[in-house]
Short mmCIF file of C-alpha atoms in Angstrom, two decimals:
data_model
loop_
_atom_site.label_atom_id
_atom_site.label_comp_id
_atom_site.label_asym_id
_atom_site.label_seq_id
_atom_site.Cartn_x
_atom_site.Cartn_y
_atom_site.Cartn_z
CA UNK A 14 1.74 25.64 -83.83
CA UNK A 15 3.65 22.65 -82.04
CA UNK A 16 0.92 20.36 -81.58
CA UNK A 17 0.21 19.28 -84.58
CA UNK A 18 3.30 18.47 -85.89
CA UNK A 19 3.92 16.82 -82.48
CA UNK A 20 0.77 14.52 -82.71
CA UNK A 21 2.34 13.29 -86.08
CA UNK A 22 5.87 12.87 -85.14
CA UNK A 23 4.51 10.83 -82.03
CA UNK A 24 2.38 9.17 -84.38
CA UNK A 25 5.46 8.36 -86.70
CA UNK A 26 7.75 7.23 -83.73
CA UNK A 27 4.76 4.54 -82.07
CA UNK A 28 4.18 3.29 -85.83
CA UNK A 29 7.85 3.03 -86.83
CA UNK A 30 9.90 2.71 -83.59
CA UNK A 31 7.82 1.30 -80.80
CA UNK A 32 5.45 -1.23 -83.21
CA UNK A 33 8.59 -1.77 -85.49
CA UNK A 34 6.59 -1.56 -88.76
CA UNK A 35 8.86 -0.78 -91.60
CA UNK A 36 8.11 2.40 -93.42
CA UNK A 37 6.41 1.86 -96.88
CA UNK A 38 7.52 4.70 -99.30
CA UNK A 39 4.02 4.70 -101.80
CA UNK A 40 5.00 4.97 -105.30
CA UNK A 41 1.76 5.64 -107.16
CA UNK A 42 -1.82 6.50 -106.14
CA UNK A 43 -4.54 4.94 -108.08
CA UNK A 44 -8.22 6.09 -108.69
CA UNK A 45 -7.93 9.89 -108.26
CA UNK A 46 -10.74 12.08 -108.26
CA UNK A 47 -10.38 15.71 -108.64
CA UNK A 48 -13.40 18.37 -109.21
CA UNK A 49 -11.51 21.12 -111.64
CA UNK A 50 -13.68 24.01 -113.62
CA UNK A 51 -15.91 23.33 -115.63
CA UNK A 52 -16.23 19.36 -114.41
CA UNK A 53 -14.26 16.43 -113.41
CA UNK A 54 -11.20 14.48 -113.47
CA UNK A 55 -10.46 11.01 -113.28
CA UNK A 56 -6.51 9.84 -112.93
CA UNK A 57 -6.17 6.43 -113.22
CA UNK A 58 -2.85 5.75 -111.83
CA UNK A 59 -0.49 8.41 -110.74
CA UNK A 60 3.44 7.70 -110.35
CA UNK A 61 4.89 9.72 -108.10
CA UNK A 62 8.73 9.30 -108.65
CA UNK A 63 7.75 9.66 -112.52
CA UNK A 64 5.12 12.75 -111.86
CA UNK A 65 3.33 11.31 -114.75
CA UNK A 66 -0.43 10.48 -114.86
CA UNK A 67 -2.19 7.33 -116.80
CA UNK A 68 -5.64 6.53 -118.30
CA UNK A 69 -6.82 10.23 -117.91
CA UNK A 70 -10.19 11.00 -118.45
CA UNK A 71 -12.27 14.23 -118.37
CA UNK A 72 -16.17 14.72 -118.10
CA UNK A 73 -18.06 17.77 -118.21
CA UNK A 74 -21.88 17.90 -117.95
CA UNK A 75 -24.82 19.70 -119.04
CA UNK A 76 -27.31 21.61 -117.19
CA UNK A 77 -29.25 18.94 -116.44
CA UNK A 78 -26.15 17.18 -115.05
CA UNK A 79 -26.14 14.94 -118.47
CA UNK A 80 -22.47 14.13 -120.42
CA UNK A 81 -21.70 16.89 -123.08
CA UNK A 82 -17.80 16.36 -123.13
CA UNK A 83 -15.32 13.81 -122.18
CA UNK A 84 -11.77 13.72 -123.07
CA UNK A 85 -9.22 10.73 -122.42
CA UNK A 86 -5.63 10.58 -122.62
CA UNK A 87 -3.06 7.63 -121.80
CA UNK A 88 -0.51 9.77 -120.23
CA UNK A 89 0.56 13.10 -118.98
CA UNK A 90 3.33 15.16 -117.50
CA UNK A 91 4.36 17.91 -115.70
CA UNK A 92 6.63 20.23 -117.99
CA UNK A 93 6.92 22.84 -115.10
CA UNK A 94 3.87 24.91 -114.90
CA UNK A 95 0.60 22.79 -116.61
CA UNK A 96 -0.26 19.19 -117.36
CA UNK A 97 0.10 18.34 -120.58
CA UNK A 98 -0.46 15.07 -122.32
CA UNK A 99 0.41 14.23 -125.95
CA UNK A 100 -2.48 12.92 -127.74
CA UNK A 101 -5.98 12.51 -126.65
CA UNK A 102 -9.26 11.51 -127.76
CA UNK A 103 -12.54 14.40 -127.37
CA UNK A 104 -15.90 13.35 -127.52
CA UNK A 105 -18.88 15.48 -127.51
CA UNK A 106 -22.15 14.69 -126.82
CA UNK A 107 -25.48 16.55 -127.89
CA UNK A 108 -28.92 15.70 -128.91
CA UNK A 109 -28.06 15.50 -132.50
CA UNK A 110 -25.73 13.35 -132.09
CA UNK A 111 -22.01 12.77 -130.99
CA UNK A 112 -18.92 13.60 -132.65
CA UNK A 113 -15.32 12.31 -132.04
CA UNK A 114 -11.92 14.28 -132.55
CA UNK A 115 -7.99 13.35 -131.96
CA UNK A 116 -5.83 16.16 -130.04
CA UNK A 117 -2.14 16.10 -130.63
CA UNK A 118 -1.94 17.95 -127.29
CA UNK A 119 -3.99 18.51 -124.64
CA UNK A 120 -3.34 20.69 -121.64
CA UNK A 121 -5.06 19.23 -118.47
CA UNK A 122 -7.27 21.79 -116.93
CA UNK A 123 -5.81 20.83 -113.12
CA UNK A 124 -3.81 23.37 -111.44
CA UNK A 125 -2.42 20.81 -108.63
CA UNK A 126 1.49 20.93 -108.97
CA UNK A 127 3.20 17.60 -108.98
CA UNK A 128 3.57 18.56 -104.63
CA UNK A 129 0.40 17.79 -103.76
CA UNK A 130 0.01 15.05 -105.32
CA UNK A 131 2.57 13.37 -103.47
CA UNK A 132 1.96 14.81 -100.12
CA UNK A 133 0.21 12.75 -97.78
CA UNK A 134 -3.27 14.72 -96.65
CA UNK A 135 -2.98 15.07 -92.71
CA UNK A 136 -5.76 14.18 -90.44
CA UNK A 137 -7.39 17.23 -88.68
CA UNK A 138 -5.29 16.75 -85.66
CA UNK A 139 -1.92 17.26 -86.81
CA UNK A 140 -2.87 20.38 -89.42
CA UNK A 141 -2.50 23.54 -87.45
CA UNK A 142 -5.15 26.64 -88.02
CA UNK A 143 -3.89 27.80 -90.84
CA UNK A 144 -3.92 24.61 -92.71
CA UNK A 145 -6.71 23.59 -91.74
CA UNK A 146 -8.60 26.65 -92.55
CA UNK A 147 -6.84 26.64 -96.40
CA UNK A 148 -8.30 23.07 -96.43
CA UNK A 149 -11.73 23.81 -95.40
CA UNK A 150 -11.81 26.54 -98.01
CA UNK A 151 -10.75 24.01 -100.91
CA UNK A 152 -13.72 21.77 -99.85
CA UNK A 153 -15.84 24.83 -99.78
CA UNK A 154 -14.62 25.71 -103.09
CA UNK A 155 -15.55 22.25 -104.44
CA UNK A 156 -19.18 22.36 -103.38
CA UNK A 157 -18.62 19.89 -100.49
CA UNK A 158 -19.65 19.93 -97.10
CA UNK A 159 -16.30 20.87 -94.30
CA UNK A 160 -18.91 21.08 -91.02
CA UNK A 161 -16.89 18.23 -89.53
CA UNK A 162 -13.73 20.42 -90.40
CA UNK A 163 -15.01 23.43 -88.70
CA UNK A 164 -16.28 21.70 -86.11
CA UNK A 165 -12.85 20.64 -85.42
CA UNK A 166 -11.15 24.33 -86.24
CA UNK A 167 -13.04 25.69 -83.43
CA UNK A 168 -12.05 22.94 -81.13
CA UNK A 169 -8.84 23.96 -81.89
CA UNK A 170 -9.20 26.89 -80.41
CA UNK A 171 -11.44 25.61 -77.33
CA UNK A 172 -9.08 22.74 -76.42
CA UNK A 173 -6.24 24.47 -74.76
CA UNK A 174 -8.71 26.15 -72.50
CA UNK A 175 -10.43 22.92 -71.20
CA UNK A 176 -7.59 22.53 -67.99
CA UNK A 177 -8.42 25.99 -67.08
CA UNK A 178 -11.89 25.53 -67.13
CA UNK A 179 -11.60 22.19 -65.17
CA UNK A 180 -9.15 23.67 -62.39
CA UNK A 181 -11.93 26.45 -61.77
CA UNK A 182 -14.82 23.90 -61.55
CA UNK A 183 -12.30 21.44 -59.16
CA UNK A 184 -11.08 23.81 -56.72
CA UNK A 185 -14.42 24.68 -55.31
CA UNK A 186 -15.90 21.03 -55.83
CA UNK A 187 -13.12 19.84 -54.22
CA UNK A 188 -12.87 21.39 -51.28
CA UNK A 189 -16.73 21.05 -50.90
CA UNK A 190 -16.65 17.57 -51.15
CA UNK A 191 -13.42 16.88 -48.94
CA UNK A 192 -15.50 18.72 -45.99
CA UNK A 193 -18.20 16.95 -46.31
CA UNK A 194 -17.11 13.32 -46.98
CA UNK A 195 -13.38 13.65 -46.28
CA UNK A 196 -10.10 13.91 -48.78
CA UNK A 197 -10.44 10.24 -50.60
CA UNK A 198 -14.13 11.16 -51.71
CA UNK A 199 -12.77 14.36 -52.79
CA UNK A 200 -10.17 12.50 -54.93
CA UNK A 201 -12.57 10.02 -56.37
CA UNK A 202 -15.30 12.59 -56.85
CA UNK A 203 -12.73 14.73 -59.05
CA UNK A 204 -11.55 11.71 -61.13
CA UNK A 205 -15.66 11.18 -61.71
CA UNK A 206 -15.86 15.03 -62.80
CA UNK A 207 -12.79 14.30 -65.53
CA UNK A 208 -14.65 11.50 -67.04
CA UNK A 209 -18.17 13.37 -67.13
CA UNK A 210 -16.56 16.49 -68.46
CA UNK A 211 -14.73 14.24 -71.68
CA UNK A 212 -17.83 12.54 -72.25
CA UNK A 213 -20.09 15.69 -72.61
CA UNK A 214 -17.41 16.94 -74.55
CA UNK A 215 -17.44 13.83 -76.96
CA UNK A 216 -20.53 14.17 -77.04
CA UNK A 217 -20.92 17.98 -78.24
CA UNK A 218 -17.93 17.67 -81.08
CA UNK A 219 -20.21 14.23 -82.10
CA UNK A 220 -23.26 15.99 -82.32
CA UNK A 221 -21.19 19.20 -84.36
CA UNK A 222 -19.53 16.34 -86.58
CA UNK A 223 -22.68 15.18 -87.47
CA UNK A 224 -24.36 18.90 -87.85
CA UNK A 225 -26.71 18.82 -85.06
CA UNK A 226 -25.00 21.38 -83.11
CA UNK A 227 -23.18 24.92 -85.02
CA UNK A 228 -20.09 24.26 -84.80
CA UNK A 229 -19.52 26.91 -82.14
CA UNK A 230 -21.96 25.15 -80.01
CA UNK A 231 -20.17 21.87 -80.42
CA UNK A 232 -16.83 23.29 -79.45
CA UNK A 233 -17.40 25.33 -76.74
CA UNK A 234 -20.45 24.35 -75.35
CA UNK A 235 -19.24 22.34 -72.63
CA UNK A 236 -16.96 25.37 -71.66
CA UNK A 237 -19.73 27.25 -70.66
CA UNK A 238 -21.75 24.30 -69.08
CA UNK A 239 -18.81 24.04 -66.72
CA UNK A 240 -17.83 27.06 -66.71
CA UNK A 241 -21.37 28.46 -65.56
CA UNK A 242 -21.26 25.48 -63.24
CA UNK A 243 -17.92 26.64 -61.33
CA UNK A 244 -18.84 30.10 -61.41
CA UNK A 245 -22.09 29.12 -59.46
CA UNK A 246 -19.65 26.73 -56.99
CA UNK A 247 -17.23 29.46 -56.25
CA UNK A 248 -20.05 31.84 -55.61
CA UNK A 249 -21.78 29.59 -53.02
CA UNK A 250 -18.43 28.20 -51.71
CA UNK A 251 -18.60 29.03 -47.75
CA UNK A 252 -15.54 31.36 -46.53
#
């Protein structure tokens, strides 16, 4: 898929080369989030020359989404296949009571490698079906909701037809509207067709983004809107 990679290369050459900024090389990431099994995560600061994490902290919950477990670390590596931290503090929480306990290791139940921590998530635009899809099923995986993502996997798909679908709506509308009011309306009338046809279609991937429309509807229905449309045109177009 060229596209994508395309969109961020011309992204990276208007930010860099034509605006002149400076490229910042981000050596840590602060505030990390990540839902794991069996809870949650919390990475303070991540380094990511280092690929070592700081003021770690785990937290599990009960059934009735109260705290039954948290464990907190000040550090932890990558030794190759797990994180792993040396020392930690476990606390456990229960009607009873709680109860505290040192750990002279404690392997970090994240399966991220060091790699994705340092990669840079892409926008939906410049991931190409495949990624996209692997990304949607992460968020699925985590319980969270990817309708915008879908939404914008189907457009995907959908997008490269859109000058198809215009050039078979234009061609009859054109040639209508040049006999009837001459070749300058037909000109101006087709520009006016091109903005209608990006606003309906803003308005359909809105509408998907926001999970009023499926997000086949929100991707393709303004194919078949226009596409019904010129269909009808070249139908009733005189000989």
């Amino acid at each position: 898929n060229v596209a994508p990679s395309g969109n961020q290369k011309a992204y990276e050459v208007w930010k860099y080369e034509i605006r002149g900024k400076k490229r910042k090389i981000k050596s840590k990431k602060e505030n990390l989030w990540l839902l794991v099994s069996g809870g949650a995560v919390r990475i303070g600061l991540y380094h990511i020359e280092n690929e070592t994490m700081h003021d770690i902290s785990f937290y599990r919950l009960g059934d009735g989404f109260d705290l039954v477990e948290r464990i907190d670390a000040d550090s932890a590596a990558w030794d190759g296949s797990r994180w792993v931290a040396d020392g930690a503090v476990r606390r456990l929480f229960a009607d009873s009571g709680s109860s505290v306990e040192t750990m002279d290791k404690w392997v970090l139940p994240i399966e991220e490698p060091p790699e994705s921590f340092a990669a840079a998530r892409k926008k939906p635009e410049e991931m190409n079906a495949s990624e996209l899809k692997a990304y949607i099923a992460r968020l699925e995986r985590e319980g969270l909701d990817a309708t915008r993502y879908i939404v914008d996997l189907h457009f995907k798909y959908s997008f490269p037809l859109i000058a198809l679908m215009m050039a078979a709506l234009a061609v009859p509308f054109g040639i209508r509207t040049a006999r009837q009011a001459g070749l300058a309306a037909s000109v101006g009338a087709a520009v006016v067709l091109g903005i209608v046809a990006w606003l309906v279609l803003a308005l359909f991937v809105s509408l998907g983004h926001s999970g009023i429309f499926p997000p086949v509807v929100s991707a393709w229905g303004m194919h078949c809107i226009f596409g019904a449309a010129a269909v009808v045109m070249w139908i009733r177009m005189p000989s």
